[in-house]
C-alpha positions as MATLAB code, in Angstrom:
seq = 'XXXXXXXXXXXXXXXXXXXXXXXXXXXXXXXXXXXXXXXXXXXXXXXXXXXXXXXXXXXXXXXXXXXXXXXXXXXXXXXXXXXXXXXXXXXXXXXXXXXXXXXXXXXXXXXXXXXXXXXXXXXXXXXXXXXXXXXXXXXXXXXXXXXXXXXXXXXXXXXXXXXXXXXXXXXXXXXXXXXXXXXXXXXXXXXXXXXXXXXXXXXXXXXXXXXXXXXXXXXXXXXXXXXXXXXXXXXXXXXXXXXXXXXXXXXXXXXXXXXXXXXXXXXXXXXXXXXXXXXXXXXXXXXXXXXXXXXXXXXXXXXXXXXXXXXXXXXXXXXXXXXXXXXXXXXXXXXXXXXXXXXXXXXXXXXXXXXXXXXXXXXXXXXXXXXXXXXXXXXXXXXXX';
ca = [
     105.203   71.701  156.927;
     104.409   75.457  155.564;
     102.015   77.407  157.345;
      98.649   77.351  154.876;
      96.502   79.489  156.568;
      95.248   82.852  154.933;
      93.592   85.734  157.278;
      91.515   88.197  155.281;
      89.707   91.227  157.273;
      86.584   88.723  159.222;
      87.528   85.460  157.618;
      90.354   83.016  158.396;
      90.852   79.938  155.792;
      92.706   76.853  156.645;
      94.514   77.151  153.244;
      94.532   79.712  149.960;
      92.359   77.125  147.603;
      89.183   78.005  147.051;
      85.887   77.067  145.221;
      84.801   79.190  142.299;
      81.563   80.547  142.202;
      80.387   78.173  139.571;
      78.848   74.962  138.370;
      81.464   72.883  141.016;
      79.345   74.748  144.062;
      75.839   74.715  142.625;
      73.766   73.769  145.634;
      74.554   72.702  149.440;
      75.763   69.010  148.093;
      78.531   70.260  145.947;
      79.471   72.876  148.135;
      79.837   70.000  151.360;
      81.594   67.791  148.626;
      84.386   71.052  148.277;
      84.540   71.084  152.223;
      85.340   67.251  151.945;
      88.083   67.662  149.058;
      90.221   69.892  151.248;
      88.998   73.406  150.089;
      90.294   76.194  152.696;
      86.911   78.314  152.503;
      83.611   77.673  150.508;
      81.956   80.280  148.108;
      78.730   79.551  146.695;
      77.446   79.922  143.139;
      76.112   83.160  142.716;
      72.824   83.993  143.620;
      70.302   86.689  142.220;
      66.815   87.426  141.878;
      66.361   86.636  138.611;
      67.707   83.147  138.329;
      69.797   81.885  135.224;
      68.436   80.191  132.164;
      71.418   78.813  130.374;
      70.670   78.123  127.019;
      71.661   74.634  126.091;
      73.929   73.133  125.612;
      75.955   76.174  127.746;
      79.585   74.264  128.753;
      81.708   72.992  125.713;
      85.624   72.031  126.241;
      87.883   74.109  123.725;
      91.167   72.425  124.902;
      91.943   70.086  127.352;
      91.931   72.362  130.199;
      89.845   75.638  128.237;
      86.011   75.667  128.288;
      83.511   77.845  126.669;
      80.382   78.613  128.777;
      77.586   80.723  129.083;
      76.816   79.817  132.468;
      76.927   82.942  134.783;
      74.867   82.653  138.165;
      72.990   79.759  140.139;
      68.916   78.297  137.981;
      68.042   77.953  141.647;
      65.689   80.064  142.772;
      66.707   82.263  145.509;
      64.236   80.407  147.505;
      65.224   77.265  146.909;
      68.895   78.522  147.752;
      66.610   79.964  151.341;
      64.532   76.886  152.395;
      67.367   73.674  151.268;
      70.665   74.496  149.418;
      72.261   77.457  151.926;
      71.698   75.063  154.737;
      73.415   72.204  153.736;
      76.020   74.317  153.032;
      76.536   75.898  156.416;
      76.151   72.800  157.681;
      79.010   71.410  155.934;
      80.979   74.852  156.617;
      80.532   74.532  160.732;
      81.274   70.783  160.367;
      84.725   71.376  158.482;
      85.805   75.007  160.444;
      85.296   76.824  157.015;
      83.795   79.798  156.775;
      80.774   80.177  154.160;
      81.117   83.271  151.116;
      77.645   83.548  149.420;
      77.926   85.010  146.410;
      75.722   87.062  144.802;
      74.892   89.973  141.762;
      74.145   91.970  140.408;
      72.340   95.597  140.868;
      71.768   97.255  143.644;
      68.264   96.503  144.577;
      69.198   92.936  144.385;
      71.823   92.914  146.869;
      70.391   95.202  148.690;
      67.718   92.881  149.445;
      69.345   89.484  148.873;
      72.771   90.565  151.238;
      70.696   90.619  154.721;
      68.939   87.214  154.021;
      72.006   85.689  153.171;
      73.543   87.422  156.550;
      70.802   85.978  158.687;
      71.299   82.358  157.072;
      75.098   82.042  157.927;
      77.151   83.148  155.712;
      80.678   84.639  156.724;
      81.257   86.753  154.071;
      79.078   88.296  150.799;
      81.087   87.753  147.422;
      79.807   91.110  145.083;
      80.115   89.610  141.473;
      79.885   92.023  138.900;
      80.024   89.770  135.945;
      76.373   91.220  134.415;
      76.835   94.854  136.153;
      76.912   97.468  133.856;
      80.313  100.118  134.474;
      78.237  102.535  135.970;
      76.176  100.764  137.957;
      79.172   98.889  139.775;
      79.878  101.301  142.102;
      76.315  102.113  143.646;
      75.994   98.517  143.632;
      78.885   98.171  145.988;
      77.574  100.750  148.287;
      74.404   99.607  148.495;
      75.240   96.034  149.251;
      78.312   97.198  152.072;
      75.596   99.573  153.600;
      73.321   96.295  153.704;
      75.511   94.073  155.597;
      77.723   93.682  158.137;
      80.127   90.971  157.193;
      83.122   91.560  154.981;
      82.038   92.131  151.206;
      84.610   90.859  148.430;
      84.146   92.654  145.078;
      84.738   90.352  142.448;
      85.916   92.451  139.389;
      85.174   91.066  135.792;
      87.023   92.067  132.518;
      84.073   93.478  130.907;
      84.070   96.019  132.834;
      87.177   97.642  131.537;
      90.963   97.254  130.885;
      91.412   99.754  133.861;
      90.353   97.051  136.458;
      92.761   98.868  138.734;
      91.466  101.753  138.554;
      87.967  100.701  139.322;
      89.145   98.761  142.559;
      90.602  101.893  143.837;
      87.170  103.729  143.151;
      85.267  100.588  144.995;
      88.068  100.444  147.912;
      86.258  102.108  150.362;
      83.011   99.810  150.392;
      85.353   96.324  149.723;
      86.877   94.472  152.363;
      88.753   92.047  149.597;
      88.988   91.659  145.380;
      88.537   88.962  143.309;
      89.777   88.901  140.001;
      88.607   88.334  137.929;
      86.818   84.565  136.458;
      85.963   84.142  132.517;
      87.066   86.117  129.409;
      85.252   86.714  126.796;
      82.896   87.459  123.967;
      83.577   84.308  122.712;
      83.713   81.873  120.195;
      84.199   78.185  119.443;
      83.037   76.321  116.629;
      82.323   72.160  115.818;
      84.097   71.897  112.727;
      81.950   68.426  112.233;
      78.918   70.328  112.183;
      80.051   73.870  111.282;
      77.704   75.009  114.344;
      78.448   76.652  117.350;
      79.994   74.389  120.474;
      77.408   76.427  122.961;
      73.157   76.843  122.099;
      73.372   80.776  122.481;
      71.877   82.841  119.522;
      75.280   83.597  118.017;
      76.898   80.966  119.921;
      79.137   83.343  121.663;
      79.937   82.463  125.253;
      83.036   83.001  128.036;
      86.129   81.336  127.951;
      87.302   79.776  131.262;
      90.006   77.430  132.070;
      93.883   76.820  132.071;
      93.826   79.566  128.992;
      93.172   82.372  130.573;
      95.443   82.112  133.685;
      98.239   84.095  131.818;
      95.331   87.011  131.373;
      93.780   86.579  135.183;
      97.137   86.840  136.527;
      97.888   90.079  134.955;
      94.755   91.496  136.510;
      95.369   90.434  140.076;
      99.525   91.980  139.585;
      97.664   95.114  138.528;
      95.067   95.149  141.311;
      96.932   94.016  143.918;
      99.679   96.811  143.787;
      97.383   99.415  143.002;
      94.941   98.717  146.306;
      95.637   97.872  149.657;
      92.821   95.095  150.264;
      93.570   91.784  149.575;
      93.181   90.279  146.963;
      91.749   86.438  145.987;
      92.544   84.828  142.280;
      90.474   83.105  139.734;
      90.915   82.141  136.338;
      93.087   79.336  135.216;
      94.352   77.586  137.944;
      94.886   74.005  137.862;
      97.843   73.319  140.089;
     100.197   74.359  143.143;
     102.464   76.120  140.523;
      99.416   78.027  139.124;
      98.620   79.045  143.248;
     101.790   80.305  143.545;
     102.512   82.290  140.677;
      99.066   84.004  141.849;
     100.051   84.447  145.305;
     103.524   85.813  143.975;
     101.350   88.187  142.031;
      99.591   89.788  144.764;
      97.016   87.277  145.276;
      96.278   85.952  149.078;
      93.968   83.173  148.027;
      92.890   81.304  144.771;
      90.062   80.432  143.963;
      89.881   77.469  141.391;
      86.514   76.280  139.358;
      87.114   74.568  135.847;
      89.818   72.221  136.748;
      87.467   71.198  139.891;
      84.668   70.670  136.756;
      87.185   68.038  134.835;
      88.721   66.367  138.035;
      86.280   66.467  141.352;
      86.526   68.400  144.358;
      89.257   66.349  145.680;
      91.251   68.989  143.471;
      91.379   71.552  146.258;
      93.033   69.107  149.122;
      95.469   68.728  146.247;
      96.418   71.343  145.185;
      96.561   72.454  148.620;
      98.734   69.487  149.785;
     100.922   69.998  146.649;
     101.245   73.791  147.736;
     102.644   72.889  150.911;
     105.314   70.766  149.671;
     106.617   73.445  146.814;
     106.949   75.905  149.732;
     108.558   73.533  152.085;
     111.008   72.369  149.534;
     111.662   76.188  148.604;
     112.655   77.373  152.286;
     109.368   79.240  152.629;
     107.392   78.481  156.187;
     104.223   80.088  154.848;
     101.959   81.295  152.615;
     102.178   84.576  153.733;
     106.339   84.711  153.198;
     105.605   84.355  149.308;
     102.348   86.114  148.986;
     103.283   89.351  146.695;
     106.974   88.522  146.058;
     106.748   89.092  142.226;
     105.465   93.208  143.210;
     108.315   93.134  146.081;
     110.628   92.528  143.483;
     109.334   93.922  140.445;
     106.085   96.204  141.196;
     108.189   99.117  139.746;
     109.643   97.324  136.614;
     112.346   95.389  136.048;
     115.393   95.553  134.021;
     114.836   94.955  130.099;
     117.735   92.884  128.094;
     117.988   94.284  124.365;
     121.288   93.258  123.896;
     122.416   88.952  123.860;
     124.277   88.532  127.572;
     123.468   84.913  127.568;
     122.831   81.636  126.083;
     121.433   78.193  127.294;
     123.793   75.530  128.857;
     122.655   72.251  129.291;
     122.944   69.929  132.345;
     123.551   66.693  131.038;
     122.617   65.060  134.179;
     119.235   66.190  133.345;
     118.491   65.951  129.793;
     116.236   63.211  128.892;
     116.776   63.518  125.344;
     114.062   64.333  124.095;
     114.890   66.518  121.063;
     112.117   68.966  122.486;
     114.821   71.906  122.497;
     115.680   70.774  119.019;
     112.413   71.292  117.503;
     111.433   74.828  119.066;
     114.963   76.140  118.138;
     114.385   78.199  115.060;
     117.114   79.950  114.853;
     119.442   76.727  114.260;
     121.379   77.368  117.594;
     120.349   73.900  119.273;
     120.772   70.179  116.918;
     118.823   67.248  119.071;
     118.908   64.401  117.179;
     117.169   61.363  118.516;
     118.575   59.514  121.766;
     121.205   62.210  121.944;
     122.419   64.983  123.798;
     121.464   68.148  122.224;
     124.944   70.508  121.004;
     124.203   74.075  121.714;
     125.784   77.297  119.673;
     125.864   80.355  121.272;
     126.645   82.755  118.393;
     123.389   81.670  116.073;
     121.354   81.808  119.952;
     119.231   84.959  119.788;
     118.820   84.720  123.494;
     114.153   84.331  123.130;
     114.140   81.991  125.392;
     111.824   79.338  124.308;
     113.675   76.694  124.825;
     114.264   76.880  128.231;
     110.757   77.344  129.049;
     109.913   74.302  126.802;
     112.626   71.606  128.125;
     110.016   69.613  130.791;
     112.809   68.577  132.817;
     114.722   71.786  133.491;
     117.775   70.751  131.321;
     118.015   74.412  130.077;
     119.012   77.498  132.001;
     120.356   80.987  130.789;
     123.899   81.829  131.623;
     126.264   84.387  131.132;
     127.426   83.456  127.216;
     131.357   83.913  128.134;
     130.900   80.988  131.122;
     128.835   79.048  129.306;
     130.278   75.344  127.944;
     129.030   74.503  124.806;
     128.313   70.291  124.152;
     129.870   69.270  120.597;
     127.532   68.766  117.949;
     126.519   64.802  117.822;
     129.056   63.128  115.978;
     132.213   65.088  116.705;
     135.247   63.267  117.669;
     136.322   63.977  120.379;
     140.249   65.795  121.618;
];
């Protein structure tokens, strides 16, 4: 078995997979019910003083794993969080060994006065989300919450706050402890064609897009973030499986924090995932988390080597192909015939070397090699010498 656990500056989690700060922790129960799935570390939904009124309806599914939402902080009041919710969720975070990250937003008089009563109630750690802060009001809203507390603070970076999330982390650096990056994308929007309204009850119907759609855009964030600042830094946005983890943690990434697939599936998702983690990195030759945390910026922080000239071509593995005419079909430059209940024939000199195939074949039938070591299959049909 790997070694799962992740050690950030004041807070120790029994494994990378964490709750996002959304509708999956929105009071003590759902954050206990995390605990019980197998979650690492707990985060709560984010808390302000002005608590959200999501118009409705404010969650619509675009895809199967893609939602549109307009739902940004905790309806609780802060009190309510206060007297009931934060206490069943410390409760549940002593019980399981997890420690507790309140999150919260989003100017600085409010966490200026909601960090210190979230620091006497328990809490290990104060999440900073900045999803409604203005730019220029993200940095004295940092200070003012790091010279509020004493526990770690996280700074959980949004995309509306810029393209050059890099360069604000390295601004907010010195009153951070840890990143997030970076949760939904958007303006949105997503229509019912049935209807020809919007999917969400907001004005315009515009609304955030979360979900296994963004991941690709999330992940590009953290790379950035991660090699431009030395704190650590935790994912969100679009993961749904160990794979997804991984390719964060190779990224930069030192935990992951995972909402909308926890939405569609159930908290067990984080035990899971978790679980499914450990056997990828076992099977791989890794012992721990740690030994492929920031592999991808190892390897290719600076750059990497760009191919403008065709050096290889696909060669199948029989042993592996399922026929499935897959590779057949996403070919469109003729270089690949898959006829039904066949083995595919490959041609390297129409192959323009894009790639898609391999990426598409679901059982790893595919792989690039050098084009002059390469043995090509005969096309269907062809007797053979």
């Amino acid at each position: 078995m790997a070694d799962l656990s992740v050690h950030l500056p004041g807070l120790t989690f029994k494994n990378p997979i964490l709750p996002g700060a959304g509708p999956n922790v929105d009071g003590g129960a759902e954050i206990a019910a995390a605990a019980a799935g197998g979650a690492g570390g707990l985060v709560s939904r984010t808390l302000s003083l002005r608590p959200q009124v999501p118009t409705e309806p404010s969650l619509a599914r675009v895809t199967r794993d893609t939602f549109i939402h307009r739902q940004h902080g905790s309806a609780r009041p802060f009190r309510d969080w206060v007297d009931h919710e934060f206490p069943l969720a410390r409760a549940a975070a002593r019980a399981h060994g997890l420690p507790l990250i309140a999150s919260v937003g989003y100017s600085p008089d409010e966490v200026r006065r909601l960090g210190p009563q979230l620091q006497e109630l328990g809490a290990d750690a104060i999440e900073l989300c900045l999803h409604e802060t203005p730019r220029e009001q993200a940095l004295p809203t940092a200070q003012a919450l790091r010279a509020a507390v004493r526990l770690p603070v996280i700074v959980k970076l949004s995309p509306h706050l810029g393209e050059d999330l890099a360069d604000l982390a390295a601004e907010l650096e010195p009153y951070a402890d840890a990143f997030t990056c970076v949760g939904s994308f958007g303006p949105t929007l997503a229509l019912d064609v049935e209807t020809g309204g919007a999917a969400l009850g907001a004005p315009l119907g515009i609304g955030y897009l979360s979900g296994a759609s963004i991941r690709p855009m999330a992940q590009r964030f953290v790379f950035e973030v991660a090699r431009r600042v030395a704190r650590p830094v935790i994912a969100c946005g679009g993961v749904s499986s160990a794979r997804d983890a991984i390719e964060m943690l190779m990224v930069g990434a030192s935990a992951v924090q995972v909402c909308s697939h926890a939405l569609v599936h159930g908290p067990a998702v984080y035990g899971q995932i978790a679980a499914e983690m450990d056997q990828w990195l076992s099977s791989h030759g890794y012992s721990s988390v740690a030994a492929v945390t920031g592999a991808y910026i190892r390897k290719y922080g600076h750059g990497q080597r760009v191919v403008l000239e065709k050096e290889e071509t696909p060669e199948l593995a029989p042993d592996k192909c399922i026929k499935c005419t897959i590779c057949g079909q996403v070919c469109f430059y003729d270089a690949i015939v898959a006829p039904p209940k066949q083995l595919p024939a490959l041609s390297a000199d129409p192959c323009f070397e894009c790639g898609l195939c391999v990426s598409a074949c679901p059982t790893g039938a595919l792989t690039f090699r050098p084009r002059d070591v390469v043995t090509m299959l005969p096309a269907p049909g062809t007797p053979e010498v």
